[in-house]
PDB file of C-alpha atoms in Angstrom:
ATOM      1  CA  UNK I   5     120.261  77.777  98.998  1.00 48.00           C
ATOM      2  CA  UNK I   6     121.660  76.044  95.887  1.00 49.00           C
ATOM      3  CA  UNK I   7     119.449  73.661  94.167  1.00 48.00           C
ATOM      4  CA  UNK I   8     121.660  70.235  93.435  1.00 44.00           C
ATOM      5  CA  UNK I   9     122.306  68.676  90.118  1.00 40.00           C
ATOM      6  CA  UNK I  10     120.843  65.506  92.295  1.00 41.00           C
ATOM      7  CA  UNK I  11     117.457  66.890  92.561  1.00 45.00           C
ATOM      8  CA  UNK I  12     117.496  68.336  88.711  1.00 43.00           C
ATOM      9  CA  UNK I  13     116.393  64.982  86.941  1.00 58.00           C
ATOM     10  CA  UNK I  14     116.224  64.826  84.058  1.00 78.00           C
ATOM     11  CA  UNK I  15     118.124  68.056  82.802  1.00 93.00           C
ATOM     12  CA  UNK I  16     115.912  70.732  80.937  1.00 96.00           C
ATOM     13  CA  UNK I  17     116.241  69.659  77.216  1.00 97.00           C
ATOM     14  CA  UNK I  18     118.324  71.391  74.624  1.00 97.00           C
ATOM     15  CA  UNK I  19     117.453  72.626  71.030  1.00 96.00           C
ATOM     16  CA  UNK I  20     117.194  69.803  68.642  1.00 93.00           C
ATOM     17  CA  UNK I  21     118.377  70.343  65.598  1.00 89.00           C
ATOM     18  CA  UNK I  22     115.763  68.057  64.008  1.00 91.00           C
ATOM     19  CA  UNK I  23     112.713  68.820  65.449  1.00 94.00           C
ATOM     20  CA  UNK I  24     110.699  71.170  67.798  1.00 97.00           C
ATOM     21  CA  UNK I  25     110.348  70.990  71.458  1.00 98.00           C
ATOM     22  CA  UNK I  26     107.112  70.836  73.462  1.00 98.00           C
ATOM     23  CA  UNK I  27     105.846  71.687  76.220  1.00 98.00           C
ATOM     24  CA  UNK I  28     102.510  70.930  77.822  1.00 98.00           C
ATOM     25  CA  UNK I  29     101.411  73.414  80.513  1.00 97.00           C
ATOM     26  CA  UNK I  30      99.013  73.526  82.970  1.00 97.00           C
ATOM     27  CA  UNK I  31      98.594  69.932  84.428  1.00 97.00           C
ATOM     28  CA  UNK I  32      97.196  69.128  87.704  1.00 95.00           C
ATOM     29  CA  UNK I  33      95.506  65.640  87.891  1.00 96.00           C
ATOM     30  CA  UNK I  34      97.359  62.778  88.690  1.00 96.00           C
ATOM     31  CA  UNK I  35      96.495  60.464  86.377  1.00 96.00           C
ATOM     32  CA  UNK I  36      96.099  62.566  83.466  1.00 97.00           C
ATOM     33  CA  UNK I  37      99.768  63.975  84.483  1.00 97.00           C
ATOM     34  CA  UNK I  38     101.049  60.243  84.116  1.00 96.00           C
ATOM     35  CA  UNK I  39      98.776  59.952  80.679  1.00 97.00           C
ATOM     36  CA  UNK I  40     100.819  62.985  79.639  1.00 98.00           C
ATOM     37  CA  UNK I  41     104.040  62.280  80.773  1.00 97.00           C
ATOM     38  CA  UNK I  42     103.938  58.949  78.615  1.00 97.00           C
ATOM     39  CA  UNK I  43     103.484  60.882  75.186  1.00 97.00           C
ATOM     40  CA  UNK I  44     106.770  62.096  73.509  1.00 97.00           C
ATOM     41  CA  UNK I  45     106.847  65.416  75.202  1.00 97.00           C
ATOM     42  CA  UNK I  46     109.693  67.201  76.239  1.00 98.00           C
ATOM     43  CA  UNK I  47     108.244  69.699  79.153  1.00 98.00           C
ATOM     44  CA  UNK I  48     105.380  69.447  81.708  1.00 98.00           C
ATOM     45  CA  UNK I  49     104.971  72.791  83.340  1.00 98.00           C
ATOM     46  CA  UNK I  50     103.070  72.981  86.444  1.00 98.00           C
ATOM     47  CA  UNK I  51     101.434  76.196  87.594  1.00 97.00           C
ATOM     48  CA  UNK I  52     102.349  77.303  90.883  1.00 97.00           C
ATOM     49  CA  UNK I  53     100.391  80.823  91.184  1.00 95.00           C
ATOM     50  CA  UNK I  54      97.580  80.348  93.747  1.00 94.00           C
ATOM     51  CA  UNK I  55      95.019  82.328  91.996  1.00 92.00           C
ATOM     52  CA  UNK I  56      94.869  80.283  88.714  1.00 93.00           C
ATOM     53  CA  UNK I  57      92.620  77.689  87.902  1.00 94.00           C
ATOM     54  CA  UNK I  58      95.495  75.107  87.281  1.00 95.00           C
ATOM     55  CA  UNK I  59      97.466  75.617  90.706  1.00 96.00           C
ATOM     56  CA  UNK I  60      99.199  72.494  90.585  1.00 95.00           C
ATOM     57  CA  UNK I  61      99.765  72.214  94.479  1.00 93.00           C
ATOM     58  CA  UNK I  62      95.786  71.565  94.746  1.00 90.00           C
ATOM     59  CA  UNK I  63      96.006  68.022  93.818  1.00 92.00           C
ATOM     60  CA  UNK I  64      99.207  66.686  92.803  1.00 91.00           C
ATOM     61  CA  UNK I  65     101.748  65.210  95.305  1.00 89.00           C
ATOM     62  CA  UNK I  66     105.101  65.928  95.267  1.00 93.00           C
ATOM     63  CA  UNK I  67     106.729  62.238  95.218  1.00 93.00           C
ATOM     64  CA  UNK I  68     104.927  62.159  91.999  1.00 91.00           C
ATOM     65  CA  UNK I  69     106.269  65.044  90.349  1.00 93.00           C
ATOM     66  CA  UNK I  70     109.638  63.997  91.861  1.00 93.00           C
ATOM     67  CA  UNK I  71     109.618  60.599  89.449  1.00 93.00           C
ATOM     68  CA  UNK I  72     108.208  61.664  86.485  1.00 94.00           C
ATOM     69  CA  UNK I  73     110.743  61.264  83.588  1.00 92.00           C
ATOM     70  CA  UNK I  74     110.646  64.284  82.370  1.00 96.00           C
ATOM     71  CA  UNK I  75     111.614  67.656  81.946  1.00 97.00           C
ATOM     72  CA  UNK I  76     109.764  69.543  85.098  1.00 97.00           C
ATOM     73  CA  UNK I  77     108.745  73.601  84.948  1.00 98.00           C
ATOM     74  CA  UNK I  78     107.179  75.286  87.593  1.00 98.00           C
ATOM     75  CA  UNK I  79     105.255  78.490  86.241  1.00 97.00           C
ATOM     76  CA  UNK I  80     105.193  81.096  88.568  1.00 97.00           C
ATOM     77  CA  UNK I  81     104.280  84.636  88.472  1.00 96.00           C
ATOM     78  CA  UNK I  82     105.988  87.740  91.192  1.00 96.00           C
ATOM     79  CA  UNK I  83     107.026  85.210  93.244  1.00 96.00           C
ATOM     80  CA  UNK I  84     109.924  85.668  95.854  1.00 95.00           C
ATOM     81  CA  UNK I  85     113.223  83.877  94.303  1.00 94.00           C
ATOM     82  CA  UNK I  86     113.710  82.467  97.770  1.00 95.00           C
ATOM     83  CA  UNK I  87     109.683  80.869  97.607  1.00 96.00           C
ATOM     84  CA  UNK I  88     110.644  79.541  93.928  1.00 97.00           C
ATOM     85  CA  UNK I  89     113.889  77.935  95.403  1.00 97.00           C
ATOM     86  CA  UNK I  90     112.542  76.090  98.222  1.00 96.00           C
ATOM     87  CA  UNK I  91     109.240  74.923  95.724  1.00 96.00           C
ATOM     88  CA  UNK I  92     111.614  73.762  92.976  1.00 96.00           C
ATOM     89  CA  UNK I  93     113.266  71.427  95.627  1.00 95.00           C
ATOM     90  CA  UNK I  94     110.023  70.034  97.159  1.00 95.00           C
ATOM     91  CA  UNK I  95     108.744  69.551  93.910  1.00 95.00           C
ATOM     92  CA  UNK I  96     111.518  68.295  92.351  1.00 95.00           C
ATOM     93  CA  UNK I  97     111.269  70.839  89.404  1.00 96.00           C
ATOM     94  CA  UNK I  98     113.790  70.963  86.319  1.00 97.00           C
ATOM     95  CA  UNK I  99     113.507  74.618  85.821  1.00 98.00           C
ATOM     96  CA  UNK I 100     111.485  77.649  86.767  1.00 98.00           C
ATOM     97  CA  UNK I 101     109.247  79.786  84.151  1.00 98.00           C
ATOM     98  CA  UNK I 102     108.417  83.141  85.415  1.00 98.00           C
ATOM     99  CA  UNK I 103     105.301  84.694  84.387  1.00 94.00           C
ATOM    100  CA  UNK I 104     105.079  88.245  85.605  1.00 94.00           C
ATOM    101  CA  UNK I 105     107.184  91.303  86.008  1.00 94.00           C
ATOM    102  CA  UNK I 106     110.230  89.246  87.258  1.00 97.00           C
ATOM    103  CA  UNK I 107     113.681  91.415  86.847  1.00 97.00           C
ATOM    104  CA  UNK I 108     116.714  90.194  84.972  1.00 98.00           C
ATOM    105  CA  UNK I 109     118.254  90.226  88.647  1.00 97.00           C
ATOM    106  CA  UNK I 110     115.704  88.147  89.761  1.00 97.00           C
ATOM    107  CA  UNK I 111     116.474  84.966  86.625  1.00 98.00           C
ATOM    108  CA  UNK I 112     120.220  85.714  87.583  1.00 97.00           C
ATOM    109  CA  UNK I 113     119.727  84.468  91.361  1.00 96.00           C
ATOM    110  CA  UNK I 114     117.654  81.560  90.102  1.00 97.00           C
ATOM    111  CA  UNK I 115     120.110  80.776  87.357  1.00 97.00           C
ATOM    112  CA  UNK I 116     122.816  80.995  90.010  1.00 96.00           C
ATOM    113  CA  UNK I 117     121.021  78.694  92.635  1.00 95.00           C
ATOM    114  CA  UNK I 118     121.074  75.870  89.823  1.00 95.00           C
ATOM    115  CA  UNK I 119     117.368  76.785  88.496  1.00 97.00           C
ATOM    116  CA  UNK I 120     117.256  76.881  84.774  1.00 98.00           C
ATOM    117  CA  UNK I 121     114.877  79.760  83.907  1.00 98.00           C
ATOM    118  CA  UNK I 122     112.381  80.467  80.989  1.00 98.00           C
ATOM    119  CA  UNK I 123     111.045  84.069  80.776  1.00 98.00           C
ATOM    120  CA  UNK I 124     107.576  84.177  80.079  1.00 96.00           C
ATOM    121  CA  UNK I 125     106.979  88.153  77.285  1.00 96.00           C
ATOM    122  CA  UNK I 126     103.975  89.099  76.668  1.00 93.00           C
ATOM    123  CA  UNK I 127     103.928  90.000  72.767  1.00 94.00           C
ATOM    124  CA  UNK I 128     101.173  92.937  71.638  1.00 90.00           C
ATOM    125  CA  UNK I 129     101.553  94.627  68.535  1.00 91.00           C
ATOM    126  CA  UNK I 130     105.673  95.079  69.212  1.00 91.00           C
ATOM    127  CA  UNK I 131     108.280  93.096  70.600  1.00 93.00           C
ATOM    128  CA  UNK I 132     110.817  95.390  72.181  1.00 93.00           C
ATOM    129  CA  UNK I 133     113.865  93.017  71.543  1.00 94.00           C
ATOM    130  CA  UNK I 134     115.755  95.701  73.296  1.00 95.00           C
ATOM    131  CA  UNK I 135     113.970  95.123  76.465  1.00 95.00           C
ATOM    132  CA  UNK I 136     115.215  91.422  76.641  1.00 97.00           C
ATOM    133  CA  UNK I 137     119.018  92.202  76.098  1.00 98.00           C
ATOM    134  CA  UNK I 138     119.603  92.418  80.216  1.00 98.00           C
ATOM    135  CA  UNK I 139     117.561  89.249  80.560  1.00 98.00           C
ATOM    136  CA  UNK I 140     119.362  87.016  78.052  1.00 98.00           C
ATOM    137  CA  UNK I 141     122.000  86.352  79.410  1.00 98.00           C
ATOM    138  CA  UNK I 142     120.391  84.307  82.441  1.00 98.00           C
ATOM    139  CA  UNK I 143     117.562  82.469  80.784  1.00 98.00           C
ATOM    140  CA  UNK I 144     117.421  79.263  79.171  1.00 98.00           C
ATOM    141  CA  UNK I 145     114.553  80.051  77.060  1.00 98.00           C
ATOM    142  CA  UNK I 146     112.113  82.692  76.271  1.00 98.00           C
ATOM    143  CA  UNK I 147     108.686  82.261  76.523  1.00 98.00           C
ATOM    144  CA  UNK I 148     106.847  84.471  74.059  1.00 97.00           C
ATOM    145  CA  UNK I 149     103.140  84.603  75.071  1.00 94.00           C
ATOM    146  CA  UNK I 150     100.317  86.363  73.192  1.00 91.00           C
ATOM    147  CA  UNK I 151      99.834  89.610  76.172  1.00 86.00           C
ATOM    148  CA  UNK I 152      96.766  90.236  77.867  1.00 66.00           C
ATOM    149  CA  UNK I 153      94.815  90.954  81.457  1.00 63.00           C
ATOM    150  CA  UNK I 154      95.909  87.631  82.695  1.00 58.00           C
ATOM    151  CA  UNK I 155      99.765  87.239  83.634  1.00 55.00           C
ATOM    152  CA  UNK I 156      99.561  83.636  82.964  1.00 50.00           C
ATOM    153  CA  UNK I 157      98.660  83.281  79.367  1.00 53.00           C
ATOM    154  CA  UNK I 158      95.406  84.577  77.885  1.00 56.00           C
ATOM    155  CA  UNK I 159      94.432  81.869  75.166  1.00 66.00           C
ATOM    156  CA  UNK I 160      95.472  83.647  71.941  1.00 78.00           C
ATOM    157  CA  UNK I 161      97.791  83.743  69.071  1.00 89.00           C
ATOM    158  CA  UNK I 162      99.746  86.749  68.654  1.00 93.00           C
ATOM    159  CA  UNK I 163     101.043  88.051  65.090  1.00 94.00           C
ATOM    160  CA  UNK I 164     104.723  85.557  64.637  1.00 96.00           C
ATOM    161  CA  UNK I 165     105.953  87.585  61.997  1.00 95.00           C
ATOM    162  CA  UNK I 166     107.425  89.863  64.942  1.00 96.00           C
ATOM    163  CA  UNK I 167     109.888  87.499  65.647  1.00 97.00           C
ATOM    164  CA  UNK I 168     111.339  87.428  62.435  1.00 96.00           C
ATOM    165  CA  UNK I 169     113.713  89.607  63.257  1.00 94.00           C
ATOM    166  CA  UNK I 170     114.946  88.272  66.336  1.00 97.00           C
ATOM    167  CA  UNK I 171     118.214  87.922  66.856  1.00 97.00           C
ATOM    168  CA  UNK I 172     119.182  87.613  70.416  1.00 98.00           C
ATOM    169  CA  UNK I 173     121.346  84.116  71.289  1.00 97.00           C
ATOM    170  CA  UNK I 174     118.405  82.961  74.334  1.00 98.00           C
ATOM    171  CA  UNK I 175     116.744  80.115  72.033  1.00 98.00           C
ATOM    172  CA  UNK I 176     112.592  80.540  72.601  1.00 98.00           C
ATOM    173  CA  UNK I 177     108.995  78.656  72.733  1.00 98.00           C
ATOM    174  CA  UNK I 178     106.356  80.013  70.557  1.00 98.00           C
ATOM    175  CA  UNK I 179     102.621  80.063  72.925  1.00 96.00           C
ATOM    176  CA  UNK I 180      99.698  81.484  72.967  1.00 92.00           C
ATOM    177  CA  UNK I 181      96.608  79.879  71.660  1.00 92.00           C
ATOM    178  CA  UNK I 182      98.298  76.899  69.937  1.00 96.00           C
ATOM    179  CA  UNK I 183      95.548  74.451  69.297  1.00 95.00           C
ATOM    180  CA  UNK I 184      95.112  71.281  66.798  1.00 95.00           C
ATOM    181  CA  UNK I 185      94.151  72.855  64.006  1.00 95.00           C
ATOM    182  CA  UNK I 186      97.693  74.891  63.903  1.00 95.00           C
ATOM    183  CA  UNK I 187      99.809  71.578  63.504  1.00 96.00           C
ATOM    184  CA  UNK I 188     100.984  71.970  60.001  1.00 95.00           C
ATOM    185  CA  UNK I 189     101.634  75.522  60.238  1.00 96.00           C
ATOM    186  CA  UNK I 190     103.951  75.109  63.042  1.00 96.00           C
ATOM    187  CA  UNK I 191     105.319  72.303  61.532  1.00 95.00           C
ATOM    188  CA  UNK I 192     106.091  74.876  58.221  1.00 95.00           C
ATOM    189  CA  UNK I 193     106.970  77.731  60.660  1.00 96.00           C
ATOM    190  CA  UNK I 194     110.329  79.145  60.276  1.00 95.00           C
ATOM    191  CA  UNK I 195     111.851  81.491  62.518  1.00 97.00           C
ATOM    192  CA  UNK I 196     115.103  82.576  63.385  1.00 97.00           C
ATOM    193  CA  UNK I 197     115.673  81.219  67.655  1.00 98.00           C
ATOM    194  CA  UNK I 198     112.548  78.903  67.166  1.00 98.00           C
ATOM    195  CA  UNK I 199     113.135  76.114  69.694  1.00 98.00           C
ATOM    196  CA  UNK I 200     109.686  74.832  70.128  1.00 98.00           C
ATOM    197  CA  UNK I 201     106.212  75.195  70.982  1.00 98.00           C
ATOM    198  CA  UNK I 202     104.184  75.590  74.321  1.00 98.00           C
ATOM    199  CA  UNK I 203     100.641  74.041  74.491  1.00 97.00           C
ATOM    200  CA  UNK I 204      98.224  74.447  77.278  1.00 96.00           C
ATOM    201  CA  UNK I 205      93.761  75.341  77.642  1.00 93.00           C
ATOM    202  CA  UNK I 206      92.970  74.148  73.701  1.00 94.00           C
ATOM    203  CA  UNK I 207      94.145  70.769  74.636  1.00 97.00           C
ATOM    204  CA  UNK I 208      91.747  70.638  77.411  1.00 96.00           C
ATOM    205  CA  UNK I 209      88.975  68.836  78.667  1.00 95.00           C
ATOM    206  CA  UNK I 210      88.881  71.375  81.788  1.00 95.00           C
ATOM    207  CA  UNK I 211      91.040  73.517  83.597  1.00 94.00           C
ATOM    208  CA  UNK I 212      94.432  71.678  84.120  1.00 96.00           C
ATOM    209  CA  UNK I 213      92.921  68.454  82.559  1.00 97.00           C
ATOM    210  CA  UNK I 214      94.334  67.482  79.090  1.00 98.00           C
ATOM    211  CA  UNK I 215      93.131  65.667  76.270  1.00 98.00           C
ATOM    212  CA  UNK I 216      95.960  62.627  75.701  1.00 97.00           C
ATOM    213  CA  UNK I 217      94.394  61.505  72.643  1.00 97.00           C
ATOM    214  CA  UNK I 218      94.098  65.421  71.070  1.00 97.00           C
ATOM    215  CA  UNK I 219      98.016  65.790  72.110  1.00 98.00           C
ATOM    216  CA  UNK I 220      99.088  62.729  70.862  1.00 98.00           C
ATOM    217  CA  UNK I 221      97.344  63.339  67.596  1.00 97.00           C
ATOM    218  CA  UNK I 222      98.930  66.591  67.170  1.00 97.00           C
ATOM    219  CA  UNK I 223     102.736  65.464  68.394  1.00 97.00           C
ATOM    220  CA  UNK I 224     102.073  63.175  64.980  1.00 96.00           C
ATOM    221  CA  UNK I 225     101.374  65.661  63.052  1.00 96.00           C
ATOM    222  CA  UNK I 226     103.953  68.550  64.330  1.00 96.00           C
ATOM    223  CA  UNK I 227     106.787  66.332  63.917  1.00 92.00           C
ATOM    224  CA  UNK I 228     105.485  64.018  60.864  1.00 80.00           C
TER     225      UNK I 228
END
């Protein structure tokens, strides 16, 4: 099953050469989705693993994810490609972010069914760049994500300066604990593939229920 250009509306967003990208993850209300989708984001990611406290299917309906105008990403995590296929068309999704132990084989056959994919690494005290040579090639975007016990992103920063090294041609978002208070130094950062930025729980009101105002505040102030 090939997912049509039709149903990818609007396309994922490139690189821009003048400033950062960003995402906001972990919606799941419907208003506050539409109170979102209004600032100047470029991403809304939508959780789609049934254990976490932002599963997106819980609440939102799929006509409305189907007309936002914006970039769409389903986060999943060890999901069968043929489950993330047949979500991204009922949903309507842009691309696909994969959150677990997902094989390069596995972002190839999304790629090739006409799913953009981002590939969620967990960063410790090393980044193995090595590791991410086979998956390169069929991802949009890395994700690189402070690790920890929970697949879908723990909450906390993890030390950048790994990535200064980086030198693989997949451009990547920097998450993990981004919060308001790290505007300006995000807005200073410079690092070789930096695309953009990936905000989710310090934006938060509750689980899956942002804080417009906090976001809008800090879009101000990350891109000046």
């Amino acid at each position: 099953m090939t997912v049509s250009a039709a149903t990818l509306t609007p396309a994922l967003p490139s690189p821009h050469p003048d400033r950062p990208l960003l995402k906001v993850c972990g919606l799941k209300y419907p208003a506050n989705v539409a109170a979102v989708a209004a600032l100047p984001v470029d991403m809304l990611g939508f959780i789609f693993a049934p254990k976490s406290p932002r599963y997106a299917p819980t609440a939102l309906d799929a006509a409305q994810l189907r007309a936002l105008p914006v970039a769409k990403v389903g986060v999943f995590v060890d999901e069968q490609p043929a489950v993330i296929r047949r979500t991204a068309l009922h949903f309507g999704l842009t691309a696909v972010q994969l959150h677990g132990q997902e094989s390069p084989a596995d972002c190839a056959a999304l790629a090739a069914a006409g799913l953009p994919v981002l590939k969620a690494v967990g960063v410790g005290e090393q980044l193995d760049l090595g590791r991410l040579e086979a998956y390169a090639p069929h991802c949009a975007y890395f994700v690189f994500d402070a690790a920890g016990p929970a697949a879908g992103g723990n909450g906390t920063t993890f030390n950048w300066d790994l990535l200064r090294d980086y030198d693989l041609p997949t451009p990547y978002l920097l998450a993990g604990g981004l919060g308001p208070d790290h505007a300006a130094t995000l807005r200073a950062l410079q690092l070789p593939g930096l695309a953009g930025f990936d905000v989710n729980s310090r934006f938060e009101q509750g689980p899956g229920l942002k804080d417009a105002a906090r976001l809008r505040t800090f879009i101000d102030e990350l891109r000046g």
